[in-house]
Short mmCIF file of N, CA and C in Angstrom, two decimals:
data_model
loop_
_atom_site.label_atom_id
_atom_site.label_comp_id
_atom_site.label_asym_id
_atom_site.label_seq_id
_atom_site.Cartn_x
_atom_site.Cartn_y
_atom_site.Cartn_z
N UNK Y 245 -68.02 -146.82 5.82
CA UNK Y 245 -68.28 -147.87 4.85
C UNK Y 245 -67.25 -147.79 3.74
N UNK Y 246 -66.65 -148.43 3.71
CA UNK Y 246 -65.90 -148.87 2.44
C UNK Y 246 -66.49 -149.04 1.08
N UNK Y 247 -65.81 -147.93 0.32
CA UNK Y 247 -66.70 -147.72 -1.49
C UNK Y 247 -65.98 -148.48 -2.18
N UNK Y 248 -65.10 -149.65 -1.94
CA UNK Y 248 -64.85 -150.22 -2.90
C UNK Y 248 -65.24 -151.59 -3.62
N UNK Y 249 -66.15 -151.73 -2.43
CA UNK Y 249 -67.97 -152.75 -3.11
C UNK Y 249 -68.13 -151.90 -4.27
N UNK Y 250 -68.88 -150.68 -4.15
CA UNK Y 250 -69.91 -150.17 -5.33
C UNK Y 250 -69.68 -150.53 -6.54
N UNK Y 251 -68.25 -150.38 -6.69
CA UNK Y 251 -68.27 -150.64 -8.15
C UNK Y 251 -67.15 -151.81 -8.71
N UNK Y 252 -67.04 -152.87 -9.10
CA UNK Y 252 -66.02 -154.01 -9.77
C UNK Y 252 -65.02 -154.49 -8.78
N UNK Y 253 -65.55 -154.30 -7.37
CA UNK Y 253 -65.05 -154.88 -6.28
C UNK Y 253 -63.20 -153.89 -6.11
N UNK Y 254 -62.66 -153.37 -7.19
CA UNK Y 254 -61.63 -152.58 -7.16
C UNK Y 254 -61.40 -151.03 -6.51
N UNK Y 255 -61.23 -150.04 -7.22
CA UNK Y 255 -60.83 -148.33 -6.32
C UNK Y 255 -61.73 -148.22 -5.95
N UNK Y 256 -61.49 -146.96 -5.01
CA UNK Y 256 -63.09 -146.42 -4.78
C UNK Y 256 -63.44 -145.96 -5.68
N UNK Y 257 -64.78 -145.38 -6.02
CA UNK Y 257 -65.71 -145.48 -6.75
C UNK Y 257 -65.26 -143.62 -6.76
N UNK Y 258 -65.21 -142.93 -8.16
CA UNK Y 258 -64.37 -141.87 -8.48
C UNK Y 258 -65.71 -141.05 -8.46
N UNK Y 259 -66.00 -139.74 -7.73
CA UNK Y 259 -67.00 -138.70 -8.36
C UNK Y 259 -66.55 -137.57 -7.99
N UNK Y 260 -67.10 -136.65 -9.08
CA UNK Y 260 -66.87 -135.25 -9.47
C UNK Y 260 -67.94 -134.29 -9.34
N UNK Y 261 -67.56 -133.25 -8.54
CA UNK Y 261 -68.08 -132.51 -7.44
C UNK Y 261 -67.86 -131.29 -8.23
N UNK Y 262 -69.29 -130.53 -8.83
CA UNK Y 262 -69.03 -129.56 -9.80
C UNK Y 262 -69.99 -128.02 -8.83
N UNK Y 263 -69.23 -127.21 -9.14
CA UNK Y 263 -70.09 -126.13 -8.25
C UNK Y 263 -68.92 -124.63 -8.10
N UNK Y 264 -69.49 -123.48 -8.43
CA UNK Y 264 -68.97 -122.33 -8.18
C UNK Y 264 -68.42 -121.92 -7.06
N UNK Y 265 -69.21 -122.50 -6.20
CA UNK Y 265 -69.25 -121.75 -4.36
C UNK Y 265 -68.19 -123.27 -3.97
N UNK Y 266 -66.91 -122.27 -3.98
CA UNK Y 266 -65.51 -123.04 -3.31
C UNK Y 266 -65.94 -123.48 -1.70
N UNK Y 267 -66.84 -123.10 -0.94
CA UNK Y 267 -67.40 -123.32 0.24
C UNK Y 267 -67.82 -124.39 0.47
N UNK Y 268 -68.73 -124.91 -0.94
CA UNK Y 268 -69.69 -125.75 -0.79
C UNK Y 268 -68.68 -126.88 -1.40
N UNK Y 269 -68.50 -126.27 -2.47
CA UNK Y 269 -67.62 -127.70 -3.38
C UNK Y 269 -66.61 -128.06 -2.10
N UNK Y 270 -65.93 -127.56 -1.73
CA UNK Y 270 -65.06 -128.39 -0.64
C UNK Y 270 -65.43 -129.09 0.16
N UNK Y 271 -66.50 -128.52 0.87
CA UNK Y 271 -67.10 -129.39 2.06
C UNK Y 271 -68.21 -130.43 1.58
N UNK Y 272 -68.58 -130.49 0.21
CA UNK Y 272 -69.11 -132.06 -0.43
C UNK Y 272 -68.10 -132.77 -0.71
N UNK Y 273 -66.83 -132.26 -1.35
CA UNK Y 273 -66.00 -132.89 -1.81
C UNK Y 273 -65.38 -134.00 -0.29
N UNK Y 274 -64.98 -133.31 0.44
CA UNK Y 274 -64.51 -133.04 2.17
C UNK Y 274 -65.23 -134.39 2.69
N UNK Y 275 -66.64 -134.09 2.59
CA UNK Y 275 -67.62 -134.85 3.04
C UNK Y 275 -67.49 -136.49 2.30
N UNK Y 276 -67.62 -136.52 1.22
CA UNK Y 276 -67.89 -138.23 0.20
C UNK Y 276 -66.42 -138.45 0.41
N UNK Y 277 -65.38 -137.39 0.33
CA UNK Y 277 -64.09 -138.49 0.55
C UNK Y 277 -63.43 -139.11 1.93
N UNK Y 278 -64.63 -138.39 2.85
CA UNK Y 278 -64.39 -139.18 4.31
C UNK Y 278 -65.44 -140.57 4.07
N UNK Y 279 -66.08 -140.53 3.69
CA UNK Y 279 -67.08 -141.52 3.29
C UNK Y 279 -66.10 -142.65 2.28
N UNK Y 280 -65.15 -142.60 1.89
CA UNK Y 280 -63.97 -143.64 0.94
C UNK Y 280 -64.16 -143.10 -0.44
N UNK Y 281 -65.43 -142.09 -0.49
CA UNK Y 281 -64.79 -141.58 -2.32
C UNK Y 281 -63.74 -141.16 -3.18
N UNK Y 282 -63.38 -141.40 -4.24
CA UNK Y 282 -62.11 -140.72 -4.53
C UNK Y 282 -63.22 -139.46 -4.96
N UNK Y 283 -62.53 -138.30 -4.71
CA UNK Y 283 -63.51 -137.17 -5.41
C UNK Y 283 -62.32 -135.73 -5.56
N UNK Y 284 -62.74 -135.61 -7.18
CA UNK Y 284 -62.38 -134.85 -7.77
C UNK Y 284 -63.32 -133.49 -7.38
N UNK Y 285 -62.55 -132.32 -8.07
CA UNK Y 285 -63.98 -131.08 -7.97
C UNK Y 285 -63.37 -129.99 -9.60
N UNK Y 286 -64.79 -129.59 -9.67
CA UNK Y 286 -64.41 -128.31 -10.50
C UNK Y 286 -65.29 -127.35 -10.15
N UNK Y 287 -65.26 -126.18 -10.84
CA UNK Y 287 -65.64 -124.65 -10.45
C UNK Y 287 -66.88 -124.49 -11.36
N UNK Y 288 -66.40 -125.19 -12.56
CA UNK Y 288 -67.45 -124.70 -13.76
C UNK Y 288 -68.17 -126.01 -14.81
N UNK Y 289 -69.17 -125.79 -15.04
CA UNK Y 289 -69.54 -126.48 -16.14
C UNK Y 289 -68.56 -127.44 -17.33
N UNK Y 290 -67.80 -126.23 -17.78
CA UNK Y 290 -66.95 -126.34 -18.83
C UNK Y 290 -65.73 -127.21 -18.65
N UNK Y 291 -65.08 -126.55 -16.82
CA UNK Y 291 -64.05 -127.61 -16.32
C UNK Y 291 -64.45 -128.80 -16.03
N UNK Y 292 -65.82 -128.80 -15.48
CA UNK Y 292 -66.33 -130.11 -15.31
C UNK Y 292 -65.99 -130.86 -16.44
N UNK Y 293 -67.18 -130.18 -17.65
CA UNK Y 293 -66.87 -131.50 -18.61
C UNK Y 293 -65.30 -131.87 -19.37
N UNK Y 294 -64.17 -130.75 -19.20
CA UNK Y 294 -62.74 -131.51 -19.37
C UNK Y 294 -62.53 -132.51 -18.67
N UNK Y 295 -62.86 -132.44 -17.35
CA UNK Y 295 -62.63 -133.26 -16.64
C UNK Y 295 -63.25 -134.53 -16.73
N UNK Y 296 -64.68 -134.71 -16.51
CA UNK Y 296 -65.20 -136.05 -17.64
C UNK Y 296 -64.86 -136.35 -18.61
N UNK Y 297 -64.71 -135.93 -19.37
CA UNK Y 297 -63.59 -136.54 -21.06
C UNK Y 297 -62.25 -137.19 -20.39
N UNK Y 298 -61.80 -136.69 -20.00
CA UNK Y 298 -60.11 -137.20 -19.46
C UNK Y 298 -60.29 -138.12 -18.29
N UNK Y 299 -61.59 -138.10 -17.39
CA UNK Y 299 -61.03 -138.90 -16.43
C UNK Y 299 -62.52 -140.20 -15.95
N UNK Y 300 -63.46 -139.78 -16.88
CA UNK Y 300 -64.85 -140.49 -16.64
C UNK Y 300 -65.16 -140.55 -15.56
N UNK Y 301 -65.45 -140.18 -14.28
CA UNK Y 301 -65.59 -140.30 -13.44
C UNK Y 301 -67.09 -141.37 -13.03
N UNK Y 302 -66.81 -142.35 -12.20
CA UNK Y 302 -68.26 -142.92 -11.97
C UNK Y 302 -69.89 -142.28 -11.66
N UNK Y 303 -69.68 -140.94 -10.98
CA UNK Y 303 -70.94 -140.28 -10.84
C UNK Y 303 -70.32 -138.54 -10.50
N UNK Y 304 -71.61 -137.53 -11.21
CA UNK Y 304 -70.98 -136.26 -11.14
C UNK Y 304 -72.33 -135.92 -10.57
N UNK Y 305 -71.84 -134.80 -9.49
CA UNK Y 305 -72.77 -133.86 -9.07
C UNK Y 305 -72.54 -132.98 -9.05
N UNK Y 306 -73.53 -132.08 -9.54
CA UNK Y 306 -73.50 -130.73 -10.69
C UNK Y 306 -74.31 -130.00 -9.74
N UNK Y 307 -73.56 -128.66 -9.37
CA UNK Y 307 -75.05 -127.65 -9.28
C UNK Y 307 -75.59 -127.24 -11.24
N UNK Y 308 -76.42 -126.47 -10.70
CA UNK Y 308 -77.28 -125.41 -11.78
C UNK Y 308 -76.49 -124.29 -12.25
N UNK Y 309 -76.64 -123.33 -11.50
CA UNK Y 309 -75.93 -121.83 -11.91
C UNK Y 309 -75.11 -121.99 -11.75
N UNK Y 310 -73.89 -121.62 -12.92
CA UNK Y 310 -72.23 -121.54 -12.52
C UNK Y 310 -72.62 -120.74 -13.75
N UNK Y 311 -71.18 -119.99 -13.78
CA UNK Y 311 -70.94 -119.10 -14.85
C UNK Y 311 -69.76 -119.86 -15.40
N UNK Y 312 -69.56 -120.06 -17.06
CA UNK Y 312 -68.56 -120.44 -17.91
C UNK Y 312 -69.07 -121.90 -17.94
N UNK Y 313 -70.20 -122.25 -18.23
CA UNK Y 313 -71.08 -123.21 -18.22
C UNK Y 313 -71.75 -124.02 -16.91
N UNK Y 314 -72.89 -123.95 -17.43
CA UNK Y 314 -73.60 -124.05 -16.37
C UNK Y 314 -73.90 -125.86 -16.32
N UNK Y 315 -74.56 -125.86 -15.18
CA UNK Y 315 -74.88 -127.73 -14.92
C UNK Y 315 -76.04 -128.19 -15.71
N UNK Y 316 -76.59 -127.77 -15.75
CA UNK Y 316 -77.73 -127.98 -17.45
C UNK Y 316 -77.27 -128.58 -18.42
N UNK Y 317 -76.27 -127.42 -19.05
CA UNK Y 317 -75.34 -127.69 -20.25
C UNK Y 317 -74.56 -128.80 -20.47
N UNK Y 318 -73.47 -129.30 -18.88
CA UNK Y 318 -73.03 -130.60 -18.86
C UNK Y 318 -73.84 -131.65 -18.70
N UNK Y 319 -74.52 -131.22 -17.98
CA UNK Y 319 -75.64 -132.58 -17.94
C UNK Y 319 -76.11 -133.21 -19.54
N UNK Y 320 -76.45 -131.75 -20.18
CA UNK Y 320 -76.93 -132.61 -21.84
C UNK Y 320 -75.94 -132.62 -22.48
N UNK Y 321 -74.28 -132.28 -22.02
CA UNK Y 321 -72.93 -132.91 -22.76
C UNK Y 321 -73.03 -134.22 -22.84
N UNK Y 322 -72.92 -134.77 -21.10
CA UNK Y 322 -72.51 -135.91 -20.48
C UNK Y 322 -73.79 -136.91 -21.13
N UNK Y 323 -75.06 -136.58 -21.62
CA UNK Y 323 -75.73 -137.14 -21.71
C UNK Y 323 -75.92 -138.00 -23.27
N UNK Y 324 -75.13 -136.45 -23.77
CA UNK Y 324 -75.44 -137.29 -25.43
C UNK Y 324 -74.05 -137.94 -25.80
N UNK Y 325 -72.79 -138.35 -25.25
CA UNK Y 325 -71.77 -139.27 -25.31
C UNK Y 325 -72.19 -140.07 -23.89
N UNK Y 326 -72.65 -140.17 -23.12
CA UNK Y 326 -72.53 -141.51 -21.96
C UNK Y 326 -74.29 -141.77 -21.38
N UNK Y 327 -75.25 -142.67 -21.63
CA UNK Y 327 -76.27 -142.30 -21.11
C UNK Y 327 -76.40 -143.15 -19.65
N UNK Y 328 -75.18 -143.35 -19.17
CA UNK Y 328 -75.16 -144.06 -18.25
C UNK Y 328 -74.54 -143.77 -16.39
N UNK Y 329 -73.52 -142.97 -17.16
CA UNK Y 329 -72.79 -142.58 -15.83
C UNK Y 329 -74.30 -141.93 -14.89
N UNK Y 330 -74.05 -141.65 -13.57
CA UNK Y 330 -75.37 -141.33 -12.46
C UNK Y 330 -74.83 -139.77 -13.16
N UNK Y 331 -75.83 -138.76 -13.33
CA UNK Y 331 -75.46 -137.51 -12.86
C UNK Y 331 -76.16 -136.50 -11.75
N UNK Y 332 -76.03 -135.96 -10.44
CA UNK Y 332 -77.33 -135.84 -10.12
C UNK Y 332 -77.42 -134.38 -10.04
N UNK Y 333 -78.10 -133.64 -9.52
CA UNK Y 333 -78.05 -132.10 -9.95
C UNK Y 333 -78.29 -131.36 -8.32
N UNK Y 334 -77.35 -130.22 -8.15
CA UNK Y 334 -77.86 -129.86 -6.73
C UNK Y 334 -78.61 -128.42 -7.20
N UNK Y 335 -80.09 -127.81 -6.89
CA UNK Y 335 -80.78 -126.92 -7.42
C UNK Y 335 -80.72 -126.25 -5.91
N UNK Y 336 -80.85 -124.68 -6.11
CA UNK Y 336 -81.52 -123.74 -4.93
C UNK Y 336 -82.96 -122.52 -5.94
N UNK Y 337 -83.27 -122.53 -4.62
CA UNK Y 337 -84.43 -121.57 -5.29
C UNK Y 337 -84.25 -120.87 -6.32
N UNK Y 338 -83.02 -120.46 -7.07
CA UNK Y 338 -82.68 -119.52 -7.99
C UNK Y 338 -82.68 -120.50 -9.57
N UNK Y 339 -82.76 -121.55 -9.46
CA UNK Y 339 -82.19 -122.88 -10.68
C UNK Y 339 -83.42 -121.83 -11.92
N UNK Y 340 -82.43 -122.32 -13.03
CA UNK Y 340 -83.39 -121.69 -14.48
C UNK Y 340 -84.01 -123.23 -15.00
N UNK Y 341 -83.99 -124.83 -13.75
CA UNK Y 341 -84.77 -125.33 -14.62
C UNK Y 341 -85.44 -126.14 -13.00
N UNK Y 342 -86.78 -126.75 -13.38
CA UNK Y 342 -87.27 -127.55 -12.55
C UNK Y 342 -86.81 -128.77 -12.19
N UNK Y 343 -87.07 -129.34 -11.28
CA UNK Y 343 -86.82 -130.63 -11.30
C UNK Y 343 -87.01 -131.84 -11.84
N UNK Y 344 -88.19 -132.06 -12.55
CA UNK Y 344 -89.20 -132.16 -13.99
C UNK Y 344 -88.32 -132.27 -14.67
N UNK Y 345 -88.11 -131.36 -15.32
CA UNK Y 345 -87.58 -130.59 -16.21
C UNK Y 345 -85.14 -131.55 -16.28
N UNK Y 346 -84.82 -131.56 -14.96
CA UNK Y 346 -83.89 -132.19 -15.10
C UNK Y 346 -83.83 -133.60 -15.21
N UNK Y 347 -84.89 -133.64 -14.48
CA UNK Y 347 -85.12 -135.35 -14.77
C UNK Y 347 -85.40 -135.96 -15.65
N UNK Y 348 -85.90 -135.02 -16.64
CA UNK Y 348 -86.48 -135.26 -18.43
C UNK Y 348 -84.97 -135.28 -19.11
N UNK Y 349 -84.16 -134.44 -18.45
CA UNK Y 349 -82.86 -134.28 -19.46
C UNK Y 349 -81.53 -135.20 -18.99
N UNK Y 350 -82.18 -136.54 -18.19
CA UNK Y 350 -81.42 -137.48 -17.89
C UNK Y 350 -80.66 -137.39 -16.30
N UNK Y 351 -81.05 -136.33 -15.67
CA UNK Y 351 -80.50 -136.33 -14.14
C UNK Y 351 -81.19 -137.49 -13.69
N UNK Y 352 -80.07 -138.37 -12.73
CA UNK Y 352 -80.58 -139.33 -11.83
C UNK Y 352 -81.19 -139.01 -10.63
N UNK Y 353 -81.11 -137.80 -10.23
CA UNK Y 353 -81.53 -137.74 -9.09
C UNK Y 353 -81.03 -135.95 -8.50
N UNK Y 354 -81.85 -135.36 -7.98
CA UNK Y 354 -81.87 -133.76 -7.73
C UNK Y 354 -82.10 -133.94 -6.59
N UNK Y 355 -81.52 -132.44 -6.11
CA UNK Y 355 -81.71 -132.32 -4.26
C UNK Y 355 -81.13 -130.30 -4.35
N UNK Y 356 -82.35 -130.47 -3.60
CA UNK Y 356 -82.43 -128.50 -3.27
C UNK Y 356 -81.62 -128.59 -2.54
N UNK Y 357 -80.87 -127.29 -2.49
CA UNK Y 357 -79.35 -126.79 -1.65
C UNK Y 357 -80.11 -125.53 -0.22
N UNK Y 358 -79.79 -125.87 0.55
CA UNK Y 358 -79.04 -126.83 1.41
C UNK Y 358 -79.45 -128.40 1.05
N UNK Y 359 -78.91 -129.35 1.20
CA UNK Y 359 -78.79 -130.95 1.12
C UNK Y 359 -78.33 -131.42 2.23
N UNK Y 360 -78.99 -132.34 2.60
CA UNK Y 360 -78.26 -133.45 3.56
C UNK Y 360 -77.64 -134.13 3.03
N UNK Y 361 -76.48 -134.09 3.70
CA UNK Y 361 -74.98 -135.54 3.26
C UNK Y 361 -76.24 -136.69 3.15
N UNK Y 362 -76.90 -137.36 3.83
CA UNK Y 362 -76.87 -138.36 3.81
C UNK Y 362 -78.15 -138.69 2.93
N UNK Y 363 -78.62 -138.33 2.44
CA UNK Y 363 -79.53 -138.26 1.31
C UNK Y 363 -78.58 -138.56 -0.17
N UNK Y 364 -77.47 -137.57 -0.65
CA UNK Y 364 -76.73 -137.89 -1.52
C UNK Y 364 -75.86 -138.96 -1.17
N UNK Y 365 -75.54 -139.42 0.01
CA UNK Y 365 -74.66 -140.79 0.06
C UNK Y 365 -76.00 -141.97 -0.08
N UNK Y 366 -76.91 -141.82 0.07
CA UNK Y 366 -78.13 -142.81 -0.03
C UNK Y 366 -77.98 -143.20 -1.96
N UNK Y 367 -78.28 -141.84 -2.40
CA UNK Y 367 -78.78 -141.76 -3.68
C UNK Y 367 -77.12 -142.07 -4.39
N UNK Y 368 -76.02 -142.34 -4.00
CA UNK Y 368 -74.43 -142.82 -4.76
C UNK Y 368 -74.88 -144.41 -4.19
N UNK Y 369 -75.40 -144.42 -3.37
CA UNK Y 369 -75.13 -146.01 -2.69
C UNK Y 369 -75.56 -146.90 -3.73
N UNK Y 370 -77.56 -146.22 -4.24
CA UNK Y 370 -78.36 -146.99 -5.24
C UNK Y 370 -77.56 -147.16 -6.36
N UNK Y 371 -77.01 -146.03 -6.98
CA UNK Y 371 -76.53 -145.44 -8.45
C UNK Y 371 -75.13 -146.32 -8.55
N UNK Y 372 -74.88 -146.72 -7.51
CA UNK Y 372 -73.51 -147.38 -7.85
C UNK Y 372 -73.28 -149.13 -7.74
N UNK Y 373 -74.41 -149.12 -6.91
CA UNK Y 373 -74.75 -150.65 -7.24
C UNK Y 373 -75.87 -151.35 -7.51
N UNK Y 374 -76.78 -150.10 -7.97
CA UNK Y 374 -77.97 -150.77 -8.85
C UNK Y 374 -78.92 -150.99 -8.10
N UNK Y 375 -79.02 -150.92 -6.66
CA UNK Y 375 -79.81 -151.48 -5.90
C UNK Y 375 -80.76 -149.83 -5.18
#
């Protein structure tokens, strides 16, 4: 499917793929840009949010635990300058917050790790064109 519906009929639709485990971040990243995403990645919280300041990306998916800021933290960065961009959160049994709990602090949408691709391409499909 071609992502350059989702958003102003122009690029593909830009998201940022935030997560410690170089394993995982690659093979989501790997994964949405065979799907037509443009997709960026970072390691950490902190790089994440440089990277949102400089490049806005249309939707970020954040794990939880990272060290040198965690996905919590960007999430209530990203939240109190943009209340709009999608952010969604990837949690494993170890997360220091609920799902509740992220969804109160503006996550669009959470998914326990392991994840199915096609659950998060479902949940970019809604988030990017409203539907």
């Amino acid at each position: 499917m071609d992502k350059t519906s989702t958003h102003s009929g122009r690029a593909p639709a830009s998201v940022l793929v935030v997560d410690d485990d170089a394993s995982t971040r690659g093979a989501l990243g790997q994964a949405l840009g065979d799907e037509g995403y443009h997709v960026s990645t970072a390691a950490s919280g902190n790089e994440a949010w440089r990277h949102f300041v400089d490049y806005k990306p249309h939707v970020v998916i954040s794990d939880v635990r990272m060290r040198d800021g965690d996905g919590v933290a960007l999430l209530e960065k990203i939240r109190a300058v943009d209340p709009v961009t999608p952010v969604f959160i990837l949690m494993s049994g170890f997360s220091d917050i609920s799902p509740q709990a992220a969804l109160a602090k503006g996550a669009n949408a959470y998914f326990d790790k392991p994840c199915w691709l096609a659950d998060i391409l479902d949940a970019l499909e809604e988030a990017l064109t409203g539907g």
